[in-house]
mmCIF file of C-alpha atoms and ligand atoms in Angstrom:
data_model
loop_
_atom_site.group_PDB
_atom_site.id
_atom_site.type_symbol
_atom_site.label_atom_id
_atom_site.label_comp_id
_atom_site.label_asym_id
_atom_site.label_seq_id
_atom_site.Cartn_x
_atom_site.Cartn_y
_atom_site.Cartn_z
ATOM 1 C CA MET E 282 -15.842 -4.009 38.105
ATOM 2 C CA GLN E 283 -11.994 -4.230 37.626
ATOM 3 C CA ASN E 284 -9.933 -1.278 38.281
ATOM 4 C CA ARG E 285 -9.505 1.506 35.845
ATOM 5 C CA GLN E 286 -6.644 3.805 36.483
ATOM 6 C CA TYR E 287 -7.678 5.530 32.997
ATOM 7 C CA TYR E 288 -10.538 6.712 34.649
ATOM 8 C CA LEU E 289 -9.140 8.029 37.785
ATOM 9 C CA ASN E 290 -6.158 9.304 36.071
ATOM 10 C CA PRO E 291 -6.438 9.897 32.233
ATOM 11 C CA TYR E 292 -2.966 11.214 32.225
ATOM 12 C CA GLN E 293 -1.060 8.911 33.590
ATOM 13 C CA THR E 294 1.070 7.030 31.208
ATOM 14 C CA VAL E 295 3.131 4.742 32.931
ATOM 15 C CA PHE E 296 1.599 2.043 35.887
ATOM 16 C CA GLN E 297 2.253 -1.126 37.600
ATOM 17 C CA ALA E 298 0.048 -3.856 37.361
ATOM 18 C CA LYS E 299 -0.546 -7.234 38.336
ATOM 19 C CA VAL E 300 -2.015 -10.027 35.904
ATOM 20 C CA THR E 301 -4.583 -11.879 37.288
ATOM 21 C CA ALA E 302 -5.296 -14.014 33.943
ATOM 22 C CA SER E 303 -4.002 -15.067 30.295
ATOM 23 C CA GLU E 304 -5.584 -17.211 27.756
ATOM 24 C CA LYS E 305 -3.878 -18.312 24.814
ATOM 25 C CA SER E 306 -5.763 -17.484 21.358
ATOM 26 C CA GLY E 307 -4.218 -18.486 18.694
ATOM 27 C CA ASP E 308 -0.614 -17.050 18.452
ATOM 28 C CA GLN E 309 -1.650 -14.248 20.879
ATOM 29 C CA TYR E 310 -2.170 -14.143 24.770
ATOM 30 C CA HIS E 311 -5.048 -12.390 26.185
ATOM 31 C CA ILE E 312 -4.394 -10.879 29.624
ATOM 32 C CA VAL E 313 -6.114 -9.401 32.383
ATOM 33 C CA LEU E 314 -4.457 -7.193 34.821
ATOM 34 C CA ASP E 315 -5.594 -6.303 38.332
ATOM 35 C CA ASN E 316 -6.085 -2.469 36.861
ATOM 36 C CA THR E 317 -5.101 -0.943 34.356
ATOM 37 C CA ILE E 318 -4.174 2.313 32.341
ATOM 38 C CA PHE E 319 -5.113 0.899 28.863
ATOM 39 C CA TYR E 320 -8.845 2.247 27.503
ATOM 40 C CA PRO E 321 -10.404 -0.816 25.893
ATOM 41 C CA GLU E 322 -12.315 0.498 22.459
ATOM 42 C CA GLY E 323 -15.975 1.836 23.237
ATOM 43 C CA GLY E 324 -17.656 4.404 22.918
ATOM 44 C CA GLY E 325 -16.350 5.818 19.734
ATOM 45 C CA GLN E 326 -13.277 5.992 21.071
ATOM 46 C CA PRO E 327 -10.061 3.254 19.873
ATOM 47 C CA SER E 328 -8.366 1.421 22.063
ATOM 48 C CA ASP E 329 -5.180 2.766 23.311
ATOM 49 C CA SER E 330 -1.891 1.164 22.352
ATOM 50 C CA GLY E 331 1.478 0.818 24.346
ATOM 51 C CA PHE E 332 3.710 -1.766 26.017
ATOM 52 C CA VAL E 333 3.203 -4.361 29.276
ATOM 53 C CA ASP E 334 6.713 -4.744 30.311
ATOM 54 C CA GLU E 335 8.306 -3.884 27.065
ATOM 55 C CA ILE E 336 5.703 -6.237 24.786
ATOM 56 C CA PRO E 337 3.651 -4.370 22.591
ATOM 57 C CA VAL E 338 -0.082 -4.162 23.024
ATOM 58 C CA ILE E 339 -1.686 -5.187 19.936
ATOM 59 C CA ASP E 340 -5.250 -4.729 20.970
ATOM 60 C CA VAL E 341 -7.310 -3.681 24.183
ATOM 61 C CA TYR E 342 -10.718 -4.785 24.191
ATOM 62 C CA GLU E 343 -13.508 -5.449 27.137
ATOM 63 C CA GLN E 344 -15.429 -8.196 27.573
ATOM 64 C CA ASN E 345 -18.048 -9.312 30.474
ATOM 65 C CA GLY E 346 -16.909 -6.433 32.792
ATOM 66 C CA LEU E 347 -13.112 -7.205 32.375
ATOM 67 C CA VAL E 348 -10.328 -5.475 30.092
ATOM 68 C CA TYR E 349 -8.437 -7.921 28.062
ATOM 69 C CA HIS E 350 -5.005 -6.909 26.793
ATOM 70 C CA VAL E 351 -3.758 -9.074 23.414
ATOM 71 C CA LEU E 352 0.051 -9.550 23.592
ATOM 72 C CA PRO E 353 2.244 -11.492 21.404
ATOM 73 C CA GLU E 354 3.840 -13.319 24.217
ATOM 74 C CA LEU E 355 3.314 -13.366 27.811
ATOM 75 C CA PRO E 356 5.116 -11.164 30.134
ATOM 76 C CA LYS E 357 7.541 -13.245 32.468
ATOM 77 C CA SER E 358 6.770 -11.847 35.268
ATOM 78 C CA ASN E 359 3.418 -11.464 37.047
ATOM 79 C CA LEU E 360 4.291 -7.565 38.127
ATOM 80 C CA VAL E 361 3.932 -5.647 34.856
ATOM 81 C CA GLU E 362 5.270 -2.340 33.820
ATOM 82 C CA CYS E 363 2.426 -0.714 31.627
ATOM 83 C CA ARG E 364 2.833 2.283 29.311
ATOM 84 C CA ILE E 365 0.705 3.861 26.858
ATOM 85 C CA ASP E 366 1.236 5.588 23.850
ATOM 86 C CA TRP E 367 0.636 8.914 24.988
ATOM 87 C CA GLN E 368 0.639 10.838 21.911
ATOM 88 C CA ARG E 369 -2.121 8.355 20.632
ATOM 89 C CA ARG E 370 -4.128 8.630 23.576
ATOM 90 C CA PHE E 371 -3.912 12.348 24.003
ATOM 91 C CA TYR E 372 -5.446 12.844 20.319
ATOM 92 C CA HIS E 373 -8.040 10.334 21.338
ATOM 93 C CA MET E 374 -8.580 13.000 24.461
ATOM 94 C CA GLN E 375 -8.681 15.643 22.358
ATOM 95 C CA HIS E 376 -11.076 14.433 19.629
ATOM 96 C CA HIS E 377 -13.012 12.887 22.572
ATOM 97 C CA THR E 378 -13.404 15.810 24.468
ATOM 98 C CA GLY E 379 -14.021 18.169 21.043
ATOM 99 C CA GLN E 380 -16.970 15.703 20.702
ATOM 100 C CA HIS E 381 -18.433 16.617 23.716
ATOM 101 C CA LEU E 382 -17.915 20.325 23.043
ATOM 102 C CA LEU E 383 -19.347 20.247 19.563
ATOM 103 C CA SER E 384 -22.530 18.185 20.886
ATOM 104 C CA ALA E 385 -23.073 20.380 23.811
ATOM 105 C CA ILE E 386 -23.110 23.598 21.370
ATOM 106 C CA PHE E 387 -25.236 21.641 18.664
ATOM 107 C CA PHE E 388 -27.567 20.891 21.582
ATOM 108 C CA ARG E 389 -27.576 23.890 23.754
ATOM 109 C CA GLU E 390 -27.520 26.809 21.111
ATOM 110 C CA PHE E 391 -29.154 24.917 18.161
ATOM 111 C CA GLY E 392 -31.269 22.069 19.336
ATOM 112 C CA TYR E 393 -29.769 18.953 17.943
ATOM 113 C CA GLN E 394 -28.969 15.698 19.503
ATOM 114 C CA THR E 395 -25.896 13.982 18.938
ATOM 115 C CA TRP E 396 -26.567 10.435 17.513
ATOM 116 C CA GLY E 397 -23.112 8.884 16.612
ATOM 117 C CA PHE E 398 -19.545 9.240 17.162
ATOM 118 C CA HIS E 399 -16.625 7.907 15.598
ATOM 119 C CA LEU E 400 -12.648 8.470 15.589
ATOM 120 C CA SER E 401 -10.231 8.103 12.854
ATOM 121 C CA GLU E 402 -7.020 8.589 12.745
ATOM 122 C CA ASP E 403 -6.863 11.788 11.130
ATOM 123 C CA TYR E 404 -10.096 13.303 11.801
ATOM 124 C CA SER E 405 -13.115 12.674 13.750
ATOM 125 C CA THR E 406 -16.790 12.490 13.106
ATOM 126 C CA LEU E 407 -20.021 13.048 14.784
ATOM 127 C CA ASP E 408 -23.627 12.375 13.510
ATOM 128 C CA ILE E 409 -26.492 15.064 14.481
ATOM 129 C CA THR E 410 -30.340 15.013 14.077
ATOM 130 C CA ALA E 411 -30.031 17.903 11.879
ATOM 131 C CA SER E 412 -31.723 17.096 8.303
ATOM 132 C CA ASP E 413 -30.278 19.808 6.846
ATOM 133 C CA LEU E 414 -26.974 22.330 8.259
ATOM 134 C CA PRO E 415 -27.255 25.698 6.505
ATOM 135 C CA ASP E 416 -23.478 26.917 6.138
ATOM 136 C CA GLU E 417 -24.164 29.859 8.202
ATOM 137 C CA LEU E 418 -25.152 27.824 11.084
ATOM 138 C CA VAL E 419 -21.848 25.500 10.802
ATOM 139 C CA LYS E 420 -19.435 28.447 10.922
ATOM 140 C CA ASP E 421 -21.627 29.929 13.845
ATOM 141 C CA ALA E 422 -21.215 26.677 15.644
ATOM 142 C CA GLU E 423 -17.708 26.356 14.858
ATOM 143 C CA ILE E 424 -16.714 30.017 16.581
ATOM 144 C CA LYS E 425 -18.816 29.192 19.634
ATOM 145 C CA VAL E 426 -17.209 26.151 19.968
ATOM 146 C CA ASN E 427 -14.034 27.428 19.831
ATOM 147 C CA ARG E 428 -15.198 30.171 21.998
ATOM 148 C CA LEU E 429 -15.975 27.242 24.876
ATOM 149 C CA ILE E 430 -12.248 26.057 24.080
ATOM 150 C CA GLN E 431 -11.131 29.745 24.738
ATOM 151 C CA ALA E 432 -13.128 29.760 28.226
ATOM 152 C CA ASP E 433 -10.895 27.017 29.424
ATOM 153 C CA LYS E 434 -13.534 25.329 31.600
ATOM 154 C CA SER E 435 -12.560 22.808 33.795
ATOM 155 C CA ILE E 436 -14.014 19.403 32.943
ATOM 156 C CA LYS E 437 -14.849 16.693 35.632
ATOM 157 C CA THR E 438 -15.610 13.106 35.387
ATOM 158 C CA TYR E 439 -17.414 11.152 38.598
ATOM 159 C CA PHE E 440 -19.886 8.325 39.011
ATOM 160 C CA ILE E 441 -23.022 8.187 40.534
ATOM 161 C CA SER E 442 -25.640 5.431 41.275
ATOM 162 C CA GLU E 443 -29.242 5.230 40.181
ATOM 163 C CA SER E 444 -30.659 6.252 43.463
ATOM 164 C CA VAL E 445 -28.609 9.951 42.935
ATOM 165 C CA ASN E 446 -31.139 12.698 42.232
ATOM 166 C CA LEU E 447 -29.672 13.429 38.541
ATOM 167 C CA GLY E 448 -31.797 16.464 38.592
ATOM 168 C CA THR E 449 -29.184 18.730 36.840
ATOM 169 C CA ASN E 450 -30.516 20.446 34.050
ATOM 170 C CA LEU E 451 -26.982 20.321 32.547
ATOM 171 C CA LEU E 452 -27.574 16.404 31.863
ATOM 172 C CA ARG E 453 -27.979 16.279 27.858
ATOM 173 C CA LYS E 454 -28.874 12.746 27.625
ATOM 174 C CA GLU E 455 -30.279 10.115 29.689
ATOM 175 C CA PRO E 456 -28.012 7.004 31.010
ATOM 176 C CA GLN E 457 -28.034 4.183 29.129
ATOM 177 C CA VAL E 458 -26.943 1.436 32.190
ATOM 178 C CA ASP E 459 -29.105 1.819 35.954
ATOM 179 C CA SER E 460 -25.991 1.830 37.955
ATOM 180 C CA SER E 461 -22.839 2.903 38.479
ATOM 181 C CA ILE E 462 -23.372 5.926 36.151
ATOM 182 C CA ARG E 463 -20.473 7.724 34.996
ATOM 183 C CA ILE E 464 -21.154 11.605 34.242
ATOM 184 C CA VAL E 465 -18.625 13.847 32.278
ATOM 185 C CA GLU E 466 -19.388 17.492 33.211
ATOM 186 C CA ILE E 467 -18.407 20.745 31.155
ATOM 187 C CA SER E 468 -18.408 22.993 34.483
ATOM 188 C CA ASP E 469 -21.619 25.676 34.180
ATOM 189 C CA TYR E 470 -22.430 24.152 30.463
ATOM 190 C CA ASP E 471 -23.107 20.726 30.259
ATOM 191 C CA ALA E 472 -23.155 16.850 31.445
ATOM 192 C CA VAL E 473 -23.259 13.561 29.816
ATOM 193 C CA PRO E 474 -22.897 10.044 30.727
ATOM 194 C CA CYS E 475 -19.922 8.522 29.241
ATOM 195 C CA CYS E 476 -16.801 6.170 29.316
ATOM 196 C CA GLY E 477 -14.263 7.312 27.738
ATOM 197 C CA THR E 478 -10.880 9.295 28.630
ATOM 198 C CA HIS E 479 -11.214 13.111 28.897
ATOM 199 C CA LEU E 480 -8.990 16.317 29.082
ATOM 200 C CA SER E 481 -9.405 18.430 32.492
ATOM 201 C CA THR E 482 -10.158 21.861 30.702
ATOM 202 C CA THR E 483 -11.622 22.945 27.467
ATOM 203 C CA GLY E 484 -8.943 24.563 26.449
ATOM 204 C CA GLN E 485 -6.686 21.348 26.233
ATOM 205 C CA VAL E 486 -8.872 20.772 22.935
ATOM 206 C CA GLY E 487 -6.906 24.097 21.219
ATOM 207 C CA LEU E 488 -8.532 24.472 18.309
ATOM 208 C CA ILE E 489 -12.036 22.778 16.567
ATOM 209 C CA LYS E 490 -12.126 22.987 12.934
ATOM 210 C CA ILE E 491 -15.199 21.500 11.141
ATOM 211 C CA MET E 492 -13.914 20.238 7.514
ATOM 212 C CA LYS E 493 -16.809 19.551 6.063
ATOM 213 C CA THR E 494 -20.906 18.228 6.197
ATOM 214 C CA GLU E 495 -22.615 15.659 4.660
ATOM 215 C CA LYS E 496 -26.919 14.029 4.694
ATOM 216 C CA ILE E 497 -26.864 10.949 6.156
ATOM 217 C CA ARG E 498 -29.790 8.988 6.449
ATOM 218 C CA GLY E 499 -32.015 11.972 7.794
ATOM 219 C CA MET E 500 -29.251 13.477 9.749
ATOM 220 C CA THR E 501 -25.617 15.299 9.512
ATOM 221 C CA ARG E 502 -22.448 13.973 9.625
ATOM 222 C CA ILE E 503 -19.891 16.214 10.839
ATOM 223 C CA TYR E 504 -16.159 15.597 9.905
ATOM 224 C CA TYR E 505 -13.725 17.812 12.525
ATOM 225 C CA ARG E 506 -10.259 17.864 13.690
ATOM 226 C CA CYS E 507 -9.256 18.877 16.943
ATOM 227 C CA GLY E 508 -5.535 20.535 18.648
ATOM 228 C CA GLU E 509 -2.561 19.664 16.744
ATOM 229 C CA ALA E 510 -4.277 17.744 13.835
ATOM 230 C CA ALA E 511 -6.523 21.108 13.174
ATOM 231 C CA PHE E 512 -3.305 22.830 13.579
ATOM 232 C CA ARG E 513 -1.269 20.803 10.918
ATOM 233 C CA ASP E 514 -4.083 21.020 8.751
ATOM 234 C CA TYR E 515 -4.407 24.852 8.755
ATOM 235 C CA GLN E 516 -0.278 24.991 8.283
ATOM 236 C CA ASP E 517 -0.613 22.606 5.074
ATOM 237 C CA LYS E 518 -3.806 24.556 3.967
ATOM 238 C CA PHE E 519 -2.244 28.171 4.687
ATOM 239 C CA GLU E 520 0.853 26.926 2.672
ATOM 240 C CA THR E 521 -1.165 25.943 -0.628
ATOM 241 C CA VAL E 522 -3.145 29.434 -0.196
ATOM 242 C CA ALA E 523 0.253 31.167 0.133
ATOM 243 C CA LYS E 524 1.743 29.241 -3.102
ATOM 244 C CA LEU E 525 -1.410 29.873 -4.900
ATOM 245 C CA ALA E 526 -1.058 33.425 -4.218
ATOM 246 C CA LEU E 527 2.584 33.888 -5.343
ATOM 247 C CA MET E 528 1.698 31.731 -8.795
ATOM 248 C CA PHE E 529 -1.056 34.172 -9.318
ATOM 249 C CA SER E 530 1.022 37.572 -8.149
ATOM 250 C CA SER E 531 -2.380 37.584 -5.651
ATOM 251 C CA SER E 532 -2.841 38.020 -2.026
ATOM 252 C CA ASP E 533 -4.250 35.261 -0.232
ATOM 253 C CA GLN E 534 -7.492 36.996 0.024
ATOM 254 C CA ASP E 535 -7.898 37.528 -3.899
ATOM 255 C CA VAL E 536 -6.293 34.189 -5.031
ATOM 256 C CA LEU E 537 -9.763 32.343 -5.115
ATOM 257 C CA ALA E 538 -11.509 35.405 -7.808
ATOM 258 C CA ARG E 539 -8.750 34.780 -9.548
ATOM 259 C CA VAL E 540 -8.281 31.545 -9.745
ATOM 260 C CA THR E 541 -11.747 31.254 -10.939
ATOM 261 C CA GLY E 542 -11.274 34.242 -13.208
ATOM 262 C CA GLU E 543 -8.475 32.238 -15.378
ATOM 263 C CA LEU E 544 -10.538 28.929 -15.078
ATOM 264 C CA GLU E 545 -13.523 31.237 -17.030
ATOM 265 C CA ARG E 546 -10.596 32.440 -19.197
ATOM 266 C CA LYS E 547 -9.163 28.660 -19.875
ATOM 267 C CA ARG E 548 -13.058 27.707 -21.124
ATOM 268 C CA GLU E 549 -12.997 31.008 -23.606
ATOM 269 C CA LEU E 550 -9.541 30.133 -24.920
ATOM 270 C CA GLU E 551 -11.118 26.029 -25.149
ATOM 271 C CA GLN E 552 -13.943 27.373 -27.183
ATOM 272 C CA ASN E 553 -12.202 29.614 -29.364
ATOM 273 C CA TYR E 554 -9.372 27.039 -29.912
ATOM 274 C CA LYS E 555 -12.292 24.533 -30.812
ATOM 275 C CA THR E 556 -14.025 26.949 -33.292
ATOM 276 C CA ILE E 557 -10.807 27.574 -35.086
ATOM 277 C CA LYS E 558 -9.614 24.206 -35.203
ATOM 278 C CA GLN E 559 -13.180 23.303 -36.776
ATOM 279 C CA GLN E 560 -12.396 26.268 -39.790
ATOM 280 C CA PHE E 561 -8.978 25.244 -40.202
ATOM 281 C CA LEU E 562 -10.090 21.435 -40.745
ATOM 282 C CA ALA E 563 -12.693 22.695 -43.652
ATOM 283 C CA TYR E 564 -9.874 24.858 -45.124
ATOM 284 C CA LYS E 565 -7.824 21.106 -44.789
ATOM 285 C CA ALA E 566 -10.455 19.087 -46.205
ATOM 286 C CA ALA E 567 -10.856 21.433 -49.169
ATOM 287 C CA GLU E 568 -7.199 21.559 -49.914
ATOM 288 C CA ILE E 569 -7.154 17.631 -50.091
ATOM 289 C CA VAL E 570 -9.941 17.550 -52.011
ATOM 290 C CA SER E 571 -8.468 19.895 -54.708
ATOM 291 C CA GLN E 572 -5.231 17.946 -55.067
ATOM 292 C CA THR E 573 -6.513 14.590 -56.049
ATOM 293 C CA GLU E 574 -8.434 13.280 -58.898
ATOM 294 C CA SER E 575 -8.938 9.906 -57.323
ATOM 295 C CA GLN E 576 -11.735 8.937 -55.012
ATOM 296 C CA LEU E 577 -9.869 7.260 -52.553
ATOM 297 C CA LEU E 578 -8.126 9.819 -50.009
ATOM 298 C CA VAL E 579 -5.046 9.001 -47.828
ATOM 299 C CA HIS E 580 -3.994 11.576 -45.180
ATOM 300 C CA HIS E 581 -1.259 11.582 -42.834
ATOM 301 C CA LEU E 582 -2.066 13.493 -39.728
ATOM 302 C CA GLY E 583 1.114 14.564 -37.114
ATOM 303 C CA HIS E 584 1.728 12.574 -34.367
ATOM 304 C CA HIS E 585 0.276 15.506 -32.073
ATOM 305 C CA GLU E 586 -2.916 15.242 -33.414
ATOM 306 C CA ASP E 587 -5.611 12.740 -32.112
ATOM 307 C CA ILE E 588 -8.138 10.611 -33.497
ATOM 308 C CA ASP E 589 -11.058 12.855 -32.884
ATOM 309 C CA THR E 590 -9.299 15.544 -34.903
ATOM 310 C CA ALA E 591 -9.060 12.645 -38.078
ATOM 311 C CA GLN E 592 -12.830 11.853 -37.356
ATOM 312 C CA SER E 593 -13.528 15.439 -37.901
ATOM 313 C CA LEU E 594 -11.338 16.088 -40.935
ATOM 314 C CA ALA E 595 -13.049 12.696 -42.563
ATOM 315 C CA ARG E 596 -16.721 14.615 -42.015
ATOM 316 C CA GLU E 597 -15.514 17.444 -43.547
ATOM 317 C CA ILE E 598 -14.215 15.874 -46.732
ATOM 318 C CA LEU E 599 -17.179 13.549 -47.321
ATOM 319 C CA ALA E 600 -19.317 16.611 -46.667
ATOM 320 C CA LEU E 601 -17.795 17.919 -49.873
ATOM 321 C CA GLY E 602 -18.161 15.201 -52.750
ATOM 322 C CA SER E 603 -17.900 11.092 -52.303
ATOM 323 C CA PHE E 604 -15.032 9.830 -51.758
ATOM 324 C CA PHE E 605 -12.943 6.950 -49.344
ATOM 325 C CA VAL E 606 -11.087 8.638 -46.835
ATOM 326 C CA LEU E 607 -7.932 7.036 -45.233
ATOM 327 C CA ILE E 608 -6.484 9.003 -42.519
ATOM 328 C CA THR E 609 -3.497 8.147 -40.259
ATOM 329 C CA VAL E 610 -2.510 9.263 -36.756
ATOM 330 C CA GLY E 611 0.603 7.470 -35.483
ATOM 331 C CA ASN E 612 -0.025 4.140 -36.362
ATOM 332 C CA ARG E 613 -3.895 4.141 -36.172
ATOM 333 C CA VAL E 614 -6.056 4.569 -39.335
ATOM 334 C CA LEU E 615 -9.376 5.708 -39.573
ATOM 335 C CA LEU E 616 -11.492 4.405 -42.700
ATOM 336 C CA SER E 617 -14.464 6.162 -43.519
ATOM 337 C CA HIS E 618 -16.939 6.548 -47.153
ATOM 338 C CA ASN E 619 -19.485 7.496 -48.763
ATOM 339 C CA LEU E 620 -19.371 5.795 -52.028
ATOM 340 C CA ASN E 621 -22.492 3.990 -53.594
ATOM 341 C CA ALA E 622 -20.488 0.840 -53.448
ATOM 342 C CA GLU E 623 -20.564 -2.484 -51.564
ATOM 343 C CA ILE E 624 -17.350 -1.346 -49.973
ATOM 344 C CA ASN E 625 -17.352 -2.126 -45.829
ATOM 345 C CA CYS E 626 -14.857 -0.542 -44.104
ATOM 346 C CA GLY E 627 -15.182 -2.878 -40.904
ATOM 347 C CA LEU E 628 -14.516 -6.016 -43.251
ATOM 348 C CA ILE E 629 -11.486 -4.326 -44.946
ATOM 349 C CA VAL E 630 -10.169 -4.223 -41.412
ATOM 350 C CA LYS E 631 -11.410 -7.970 -40.699
ATOM 351 C CA ASN E 632 -9.786 -9.161 -43.917
ATOM 352 C CA HIS E 633 -6.882 -7.374 -44.189
ATOM 353 C CA GLY E 634 -6.089 -5.354 -40.931
ATOM 354 C CA LEU E 635 -6.515 -7.849 -38.879
ATOM 355 C CA PRO E 636 -3.860 -10.783 -40.353
ATOM 356 C CA LEU E 637 -1.303 -7.837 -40.448
ATOM 357 C CA GLY E 638 -1.486 -7.742 -36.567
ATOM 358 C CA GLY E 639 -3.771 -4.875 -36.400
ATOM 359 C CA ARG E 640 -6.530 -4.362 -33.741
ATOM 360 C CA GLY E 641 -9.727 -2.677 -34.270
ATOM 361 C CA GLY E 642 -12.708 -3.038 -36.263
ATOM 362 C CA GLY E 643 -16.165 -0.812 -37.479
ATOM 363 C CA LYS E 644 -19.185 -0.816 -39.640
ATOM 364 C CA LYS E 645 -19.742 -0.360 -43.462
ATOM 365 C CA ASP E 646 -19.123 3.327 -43.728
ATOM 366 C CA PHE E 647 -16.485 4.051 -40.618
ATOM 367 C CA ALA E 648 -13.893 1.660 -39.071
ATOM 368 C CA GLN E 649 -10.194 2.041 -36.923
ATOM 369 C CA VAL E 650 -7.233 -0.422 -36.815
ATOM 370 C CA TYR E 651 -4.087 -0.004 -34.738
ATOM 371 C CA PHE E 652 -0.817 -1.414 -35.716
ATOM 372 C CA PRO E 653 2.016 -2.303 -34.011
ATOM 373 C CA SER E 654 4.375 -0.484 -36.154
ATOM 374 C CA GLN E 655 4.852 1.314 -39.538
ATOM 375 C CA THR E 656 5.526 -1.546 -41.582
ATOM 376 C CA GLU E 657 2.168 -3.206 -40.873
ATOM 377 C CA LEU E 658 0.240 0.115 -41.409
ATOM 378 C CA ASP E 659 2.027 0.774 -44.852
ATOM 379 C CA ALA E 660 1.217 -2.822 -45.941
ATOM 380 C CA PHE E 661 -2.145 -1.953 -44.889
ATOM 381 C CA ILE E 662 -2.569 1.077 -47.031
ATOM 382 C CA THR E 663 -1.043 -0.771 -50.008
ATOM 383 C CA THR E 664 -3.689 -3.198 -49.864
ATOM 384 C CA VAL E 665 -6.536 -0.663 -49.431
ATOM 385 C CA LYS E 666 -5.213 1.193 -52.674
ATOM 386 C CA THR E 667 -5.518 -1.896 -54.541
ATOM 387 C CA LEU E 668 -9.717 -2.493 -53.409
ATOM 388 C CA ILE E 669 -10.740 1.175 -54.172
HETATM 389 ZN ZN1 LIG I 819 -16.942 10.982 26.432
#
């Protein structure tokens, strides 16, 4: 196996190595080094980024036991200086080590095995063999995992061969390879075969916050953040809650009850508004009907009204007698009637509205049409008046 300096010292950020092979693939070069600090993608942990002799490393992957570094150009010398993006690596190490801690807690305290792990740019996910995970259990696990961080236990990594008796009761998962097995052990608590990069103590994880859980294929997916990502999230959420509390002249603790109360009040007001508006439209309909002798009623609603109000008003008017109603809202026209005549609202729109540039349509007793400007709308109304 090619030397893997990232196994020996995952904290090393700068390293000198020799280029032992290179292949051109399209516009890129895939180079192999005699030893590397670049972690290739694997086990749910993304690959490292950084520079080889100031040439940006686009990707790092493993194939047939070799680590390939993908570069846009070849280094000028065979002896190169490698530098990893430490901020990215440390984020990976915190979330990967955080996964070990969460997996250990869920197994040792609650009996659930880890099935999958994925590290994203802003959070990580862990799939465990729990078909249902109550909120109380999640909170309990969260407290326990943060206590494991505070205990600042040492984390060791070492290789063992198949012949060595693994017989430690700390081992949570059977190795999947049969030689050169790499074990990651949280002192006195948990051991598991793993190939990623890990922190040297649990304390460096800093903080673990579970964001949410979701059921997925009979298991539970846990979304979580570690370290600075979790802390920044706390900063953001704290600011949001503090602003809300100020807005509602409340304490942080009472703001949820205040917002819930205000939403309930809003729902009641909306319901009252709806009732009052309905009553208003009934009065309005009676007023419109009382002011005309004709079967054709034309009414212009204010620009602040909507087509739903126009429909309600039309219904109220038609409930009072036999009429042809034409109501406008802005450049929109609503037509409706209940006359015992062969008048067809849809056909009126089709034959007289569309030729004027209107868009719309409808049925015998109801239609809508929208005009680009007031001029066409006025022309349409004049035509309708000659038809009824
Ligand atoms: Zn690991």
